[in-house]
XYZ file of C-alpha atoms in Angstrom:
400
model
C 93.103 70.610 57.840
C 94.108 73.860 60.308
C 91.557 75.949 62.140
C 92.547 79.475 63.147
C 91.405 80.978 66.445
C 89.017 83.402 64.788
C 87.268 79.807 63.184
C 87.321 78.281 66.634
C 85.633 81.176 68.657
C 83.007 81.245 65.687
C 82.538 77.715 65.918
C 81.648 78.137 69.328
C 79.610 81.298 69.277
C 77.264 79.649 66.360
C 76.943 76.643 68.799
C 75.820 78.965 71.684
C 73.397 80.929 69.110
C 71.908 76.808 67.933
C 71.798 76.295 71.775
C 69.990 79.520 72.343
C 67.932 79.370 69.238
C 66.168 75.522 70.869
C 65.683 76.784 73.940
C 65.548 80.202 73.958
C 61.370 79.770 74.423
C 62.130 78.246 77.728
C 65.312 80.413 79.062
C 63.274 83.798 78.329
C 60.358 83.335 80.617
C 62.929 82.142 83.598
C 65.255 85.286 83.255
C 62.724 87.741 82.543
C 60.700 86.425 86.512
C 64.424 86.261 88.072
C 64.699 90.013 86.626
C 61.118 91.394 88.033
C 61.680 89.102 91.010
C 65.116 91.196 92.009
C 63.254 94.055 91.643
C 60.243 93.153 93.008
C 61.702 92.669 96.400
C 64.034 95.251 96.104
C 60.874 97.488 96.317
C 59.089 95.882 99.171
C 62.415 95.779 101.183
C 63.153 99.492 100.534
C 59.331 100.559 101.296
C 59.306 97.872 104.353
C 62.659 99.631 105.636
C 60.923 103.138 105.180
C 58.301 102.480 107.587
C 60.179 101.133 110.452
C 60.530 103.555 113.136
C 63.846 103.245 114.265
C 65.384 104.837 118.002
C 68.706 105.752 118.825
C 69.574 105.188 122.417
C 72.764 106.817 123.845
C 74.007 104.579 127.133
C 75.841 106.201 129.434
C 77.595 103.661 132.360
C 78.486 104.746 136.043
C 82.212 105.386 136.602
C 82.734 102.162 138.151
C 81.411 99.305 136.952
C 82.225 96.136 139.079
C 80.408 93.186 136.879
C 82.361 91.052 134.283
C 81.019 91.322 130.454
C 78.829 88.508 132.062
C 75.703 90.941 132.560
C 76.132 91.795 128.870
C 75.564 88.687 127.748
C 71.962 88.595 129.648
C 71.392 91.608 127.765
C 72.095 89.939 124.156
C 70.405 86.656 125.526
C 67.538 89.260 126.517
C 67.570 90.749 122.607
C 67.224 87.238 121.001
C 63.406 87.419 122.251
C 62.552 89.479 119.574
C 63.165 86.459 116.567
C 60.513 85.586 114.860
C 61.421 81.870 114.483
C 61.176 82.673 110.687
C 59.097 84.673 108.564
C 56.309 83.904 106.972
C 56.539 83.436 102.491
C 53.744 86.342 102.078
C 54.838 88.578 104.927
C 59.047 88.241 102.474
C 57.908 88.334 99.485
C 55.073 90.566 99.547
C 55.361 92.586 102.750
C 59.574 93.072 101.983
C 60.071 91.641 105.684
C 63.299 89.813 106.949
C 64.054 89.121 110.160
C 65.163 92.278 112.692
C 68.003 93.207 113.967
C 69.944 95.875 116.232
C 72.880 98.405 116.010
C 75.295 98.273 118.765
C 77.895 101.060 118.361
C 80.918 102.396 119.790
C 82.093 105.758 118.963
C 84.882 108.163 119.689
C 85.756 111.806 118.887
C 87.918 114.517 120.717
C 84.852 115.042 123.471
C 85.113 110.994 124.740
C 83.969 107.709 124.281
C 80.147 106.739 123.463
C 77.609 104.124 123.825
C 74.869 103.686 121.498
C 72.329 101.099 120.518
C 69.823 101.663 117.631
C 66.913 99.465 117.860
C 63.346 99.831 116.199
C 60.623 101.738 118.146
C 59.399 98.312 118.614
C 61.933 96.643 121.055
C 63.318 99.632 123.008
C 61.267 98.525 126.349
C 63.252 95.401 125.706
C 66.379 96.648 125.200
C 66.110 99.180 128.119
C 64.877 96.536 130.557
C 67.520 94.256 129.725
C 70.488 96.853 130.803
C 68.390 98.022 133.302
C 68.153 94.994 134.981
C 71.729 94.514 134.903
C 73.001 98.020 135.821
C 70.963 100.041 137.508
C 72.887 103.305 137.829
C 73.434 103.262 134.310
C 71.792 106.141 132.184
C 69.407 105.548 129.089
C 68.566 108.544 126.623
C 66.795 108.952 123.232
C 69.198 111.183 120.843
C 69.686 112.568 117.488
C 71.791 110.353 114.977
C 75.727 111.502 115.493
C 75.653 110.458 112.066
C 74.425 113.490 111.203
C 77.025 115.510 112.061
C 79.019 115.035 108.971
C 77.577 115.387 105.127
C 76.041 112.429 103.845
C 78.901 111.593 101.365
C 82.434 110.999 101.958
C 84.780 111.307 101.587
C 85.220 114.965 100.126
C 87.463 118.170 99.843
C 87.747 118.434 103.726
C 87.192 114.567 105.069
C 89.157 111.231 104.271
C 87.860 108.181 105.231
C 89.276 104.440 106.063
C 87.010 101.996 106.408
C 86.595 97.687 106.790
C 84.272 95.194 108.311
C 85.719 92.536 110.285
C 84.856 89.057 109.402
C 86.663 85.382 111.047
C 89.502 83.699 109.577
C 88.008 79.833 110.302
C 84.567 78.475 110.224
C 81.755 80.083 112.268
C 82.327 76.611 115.149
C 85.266 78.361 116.214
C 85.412 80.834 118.796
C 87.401 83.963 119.160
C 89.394 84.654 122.381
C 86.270 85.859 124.551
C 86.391 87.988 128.607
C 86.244 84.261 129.704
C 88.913 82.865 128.520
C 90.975 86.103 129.893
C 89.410 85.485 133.319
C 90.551 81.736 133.396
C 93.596 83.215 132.582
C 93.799 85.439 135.277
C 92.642 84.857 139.105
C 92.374 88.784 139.420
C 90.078 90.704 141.253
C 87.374 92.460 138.635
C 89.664 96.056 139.506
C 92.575 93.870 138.371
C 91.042 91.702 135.130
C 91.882 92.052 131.431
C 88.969 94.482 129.603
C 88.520 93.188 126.580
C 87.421 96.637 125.212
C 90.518 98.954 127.257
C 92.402 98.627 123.731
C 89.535 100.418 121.771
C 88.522 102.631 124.446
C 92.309 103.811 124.744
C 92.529 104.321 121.240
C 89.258 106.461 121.379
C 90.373 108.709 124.337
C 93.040 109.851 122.240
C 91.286 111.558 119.654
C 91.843 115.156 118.388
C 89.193 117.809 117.118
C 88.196 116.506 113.727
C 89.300 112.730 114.125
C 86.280 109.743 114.439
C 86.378 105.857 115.383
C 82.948 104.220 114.788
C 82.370 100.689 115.547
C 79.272 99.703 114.615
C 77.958 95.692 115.145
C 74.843 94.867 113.397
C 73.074 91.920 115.278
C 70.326 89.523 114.361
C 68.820 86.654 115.928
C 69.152 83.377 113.684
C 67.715 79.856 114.291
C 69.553 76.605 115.455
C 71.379 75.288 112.078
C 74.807 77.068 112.889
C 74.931 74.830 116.027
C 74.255 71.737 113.939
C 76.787 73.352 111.568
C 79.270 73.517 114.646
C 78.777 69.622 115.896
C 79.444 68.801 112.655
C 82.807 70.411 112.823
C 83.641 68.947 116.659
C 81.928 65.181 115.011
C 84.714 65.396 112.269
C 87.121 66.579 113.829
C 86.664 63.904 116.818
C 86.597 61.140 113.739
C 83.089 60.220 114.313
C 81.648 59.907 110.414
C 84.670 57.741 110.328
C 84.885 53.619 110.776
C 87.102 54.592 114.190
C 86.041 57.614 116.838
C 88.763 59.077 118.092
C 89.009 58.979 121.888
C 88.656 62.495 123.832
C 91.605 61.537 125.974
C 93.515 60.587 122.920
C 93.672 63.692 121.757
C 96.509 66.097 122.492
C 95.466 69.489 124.735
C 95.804 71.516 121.956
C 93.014 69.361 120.198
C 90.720 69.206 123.419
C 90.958 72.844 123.674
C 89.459 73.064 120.183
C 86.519 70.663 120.738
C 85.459 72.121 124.358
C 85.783 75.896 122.479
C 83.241 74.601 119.702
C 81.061 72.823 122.321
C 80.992 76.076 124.537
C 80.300 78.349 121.599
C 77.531 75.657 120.526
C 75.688 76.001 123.978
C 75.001 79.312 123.903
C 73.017 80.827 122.077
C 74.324 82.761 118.582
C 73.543 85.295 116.480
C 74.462 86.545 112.998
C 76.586 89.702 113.053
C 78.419 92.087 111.253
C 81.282 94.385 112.482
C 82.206 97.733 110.398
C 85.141 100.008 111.432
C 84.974 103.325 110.183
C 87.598 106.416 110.984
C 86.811 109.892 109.622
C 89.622 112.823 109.534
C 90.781 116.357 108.080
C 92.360 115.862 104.621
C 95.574 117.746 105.538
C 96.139 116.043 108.975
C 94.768 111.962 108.365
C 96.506 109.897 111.130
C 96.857 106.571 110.110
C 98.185 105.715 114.113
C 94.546 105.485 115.331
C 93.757 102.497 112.456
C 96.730 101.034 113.423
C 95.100 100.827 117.232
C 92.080 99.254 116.715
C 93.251 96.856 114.095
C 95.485 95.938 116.977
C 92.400 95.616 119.568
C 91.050 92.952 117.258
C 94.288 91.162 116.928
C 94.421 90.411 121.085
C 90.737 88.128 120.586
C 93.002 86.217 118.391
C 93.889 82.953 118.641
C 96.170 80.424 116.899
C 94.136 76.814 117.060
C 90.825 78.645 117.168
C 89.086 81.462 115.681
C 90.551 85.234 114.501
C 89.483 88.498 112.981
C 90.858 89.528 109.938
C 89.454 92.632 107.579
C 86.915 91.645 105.077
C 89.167 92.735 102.260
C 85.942 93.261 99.501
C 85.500 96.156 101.913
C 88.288 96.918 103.258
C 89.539 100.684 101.475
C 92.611 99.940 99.723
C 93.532 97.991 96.531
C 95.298 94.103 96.066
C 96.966 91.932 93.584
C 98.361 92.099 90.721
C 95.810 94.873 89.454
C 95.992 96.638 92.405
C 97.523 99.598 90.331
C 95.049 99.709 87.767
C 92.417 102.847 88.112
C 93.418 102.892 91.638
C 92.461 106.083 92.711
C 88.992 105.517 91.420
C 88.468 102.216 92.914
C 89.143 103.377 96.583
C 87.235 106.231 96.479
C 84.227 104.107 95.216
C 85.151 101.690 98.329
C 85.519 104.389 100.927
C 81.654 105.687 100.001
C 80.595 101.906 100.203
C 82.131 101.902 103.400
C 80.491 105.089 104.715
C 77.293 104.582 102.610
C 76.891 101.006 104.512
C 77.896 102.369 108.124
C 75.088 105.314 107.739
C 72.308 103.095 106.496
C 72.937 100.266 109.157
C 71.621 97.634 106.700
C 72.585 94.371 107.210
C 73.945 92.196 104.482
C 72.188 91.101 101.971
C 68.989 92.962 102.686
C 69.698 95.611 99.859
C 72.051 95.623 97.685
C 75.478 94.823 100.227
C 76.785 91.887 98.311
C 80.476 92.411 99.593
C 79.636 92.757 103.549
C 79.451 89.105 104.796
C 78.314 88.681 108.458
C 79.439 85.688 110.958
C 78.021 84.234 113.882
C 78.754 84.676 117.041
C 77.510 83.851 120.795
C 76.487 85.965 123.430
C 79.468 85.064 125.342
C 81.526 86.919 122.063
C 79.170 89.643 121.887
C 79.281 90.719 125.315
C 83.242 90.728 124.873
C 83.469 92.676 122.187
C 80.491 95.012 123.064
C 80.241 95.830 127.131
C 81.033 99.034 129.446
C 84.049 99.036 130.770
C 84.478 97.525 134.238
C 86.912 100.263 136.317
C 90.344 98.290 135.512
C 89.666 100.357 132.150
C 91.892 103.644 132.835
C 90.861 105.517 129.691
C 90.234 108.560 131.288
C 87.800 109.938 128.340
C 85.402 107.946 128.855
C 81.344 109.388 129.550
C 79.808 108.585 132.135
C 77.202 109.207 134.784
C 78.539 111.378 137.588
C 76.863 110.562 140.343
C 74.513 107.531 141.922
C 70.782 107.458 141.816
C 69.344 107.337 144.719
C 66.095 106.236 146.291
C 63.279 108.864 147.143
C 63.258 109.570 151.038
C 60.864 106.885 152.625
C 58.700 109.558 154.428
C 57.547 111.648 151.442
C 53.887 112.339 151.775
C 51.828 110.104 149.260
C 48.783 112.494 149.288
């Protein structure tokens, strides 16, 4: 006895429809919550985001700035006061809340580089005290969204758009290349160091009328289970959930190097993050050199036995495999207004409705080297930045 295909895939779909038929009673009731649960919270969320009053601070650095990225990282340490050490089921799932984060953005066009931070209403004084406290001469200013310059969907008949976020090749426990490891590197003076940033900020100060680089990292304080995560990693990788632990002095320097880099990046503390790279040009003149550049700046923080950055390719604006070909003129369009629709909304993943963007963790050692001003080895000459020193009022001033 033979059974044709058609008989086969009917056998199966009446099984499915006996299946369904049984148990249907039960499965109903369960979809039909998840359903009004997705769109329950989809609500809250979008109301919750709606009411947050949100400031955009533009940071503008003295022209020489002798501290390492070090003072940057008291600034992110400073940020991590505002977690909430987890929120609370009614404030979630009936108030829409998650926990906060902040924007930390760099920006170029043809009038310079740019610092901004976009932080609620909430946690400016924070913010502001923190970079305060580490530069003093530095200038702190509330401003209208750059954003805002261009239309609020692109690309279009006068703008093209590339886009990506940047996510880590390895496991979270493994560190990029951070300003640290450049320093041990180097026994420079700070005029003399490696900037971790001079690649990006070269690329920026190179811009023509019409061209845009926006680098935008989304940060948000998380609890302690990535370090837990991390041991993990270093116990395994040390042998110690085996019968025999492998010595430390055993190991080849290669291997050491790995284990100290996952214990350093463990004893600081980390937060969840997001990077998005976004560059904006005229149709009839879109330079692909200036992508080139600051995939490039990423590329230097690499690192072959630890951690690297490679473009989160769900994102990224261009087309792969073996269908790459197939309605591809559509399909990167709709990914370069994901791209720009995710960068203008500053949302972080997975609040609403960003299922590709994926965010990783890192340290405040790897924030501050990917997001600091420029000490003055950086010799991008387009760079803003305050003009002259403040100075102290005169001692004798009257006081009444």
């Amino acid at each position: 006895m033979t059974f044709s295909f058609g008989d086969i895939v009917s056998g199966i779909a009446q099984s499915i429809g006996d299946v369904f038929a049984v148990t249907g009673w039960l499965l109903a009731p369960i979809i039909l919550f998840l359903v009004f649960l997705s769109a329950w919270l989809f609500y809250v969320r979008k109301k919750y985001l709606e009411d947050i009053e949100w400031v955009l601070l533009k940071v503008t650095p003295p022209k020489e700035i002798q501290k390492t990225p070090k003072a940057m990282e008291q600034v992110f340490a400073a940020f991590n006061a505002t977690y909430s050490f987890g929120v609370r089921f009614r404030d979630k799932y009936f108030g829409g809340k998650l926990e906060g984060w902040g924007s930390f953005e760099l920006v170029g066009d043809a009038s310079g580089v740019h610092f901004y931070i976009r932080v609620a209403e909430g946690a400016r004084n924070l913010i502001e005290s923190a970079i305060y406290a580490q530069y003093p001469n530095i200038e702190i200013e509330i401003v209208d969204d750059y954003i805002d310059d261009l239309p609020e969907l692109l690309p279009n008949d006068n703008y093209d758009i590339f886009g990506t976020e940047f996510v880590l090749v390895k496991d979270d426990a493994y560190p990029f290349r951070t300003y640290a490891d450049f320093e041990k590197d180097s026994k420079a003076d700070v005029e003399e160091r490696v900037d971790t940033i001079a690649a990006i900020m070269e690329a920026m100060s190179r811009l023509e009328e019409g061209e845009r680089i926006w680098i935008q990292m989304l940060v948000r304080p998380t609890n302690s289970d990535w370090k837990k995560k991390a041991e993990a990693v270093r116990d395994d990788l040390m042998g110690r959930k085996g019968e025999e632990a492998v010595s430390f002095m055993a190991l080849s320097k290669g291997e050491r190097d790995v284990i100290e880099g996952i214990d350093n990046k463990a004893s600081k503390i980390g937060f969840e993050c997001t990077i998005r790279f976004v560059f904006i040009d005229h149709k009839d003149h879109f330079s692909r050199d200036h992508i080139a550049a600051v995939m490039g700046a990423f590329q230097h923080l690499n690192t072959m036995n630890l951690n690297s950055f490679m473009p989160n390719l769900a994102t990224m604006t261009i087309t792969r495999g073996v269908f790459r070909d197939f309605f591809k003129k559509r399909r990167v369009y709709n990914k370069k207004r994901s791209i720009y629709n995710t960068y203008r909304s500053r949302i972080f993943p997975g609040y609403m409705g960003t299922t590709n963007s994926k965010f990783s963790i890192f340290n405040v050692e790897e924030l501050a080297t990917l997001y600091h001003f420029p000490s003055i080895s950086v010799g991008a000459p387009n760079i803003h930045s305050v003009e002259f020193k403040k100075g102290a009022p005169p001692t004798n001033l009257p006081t009444e």
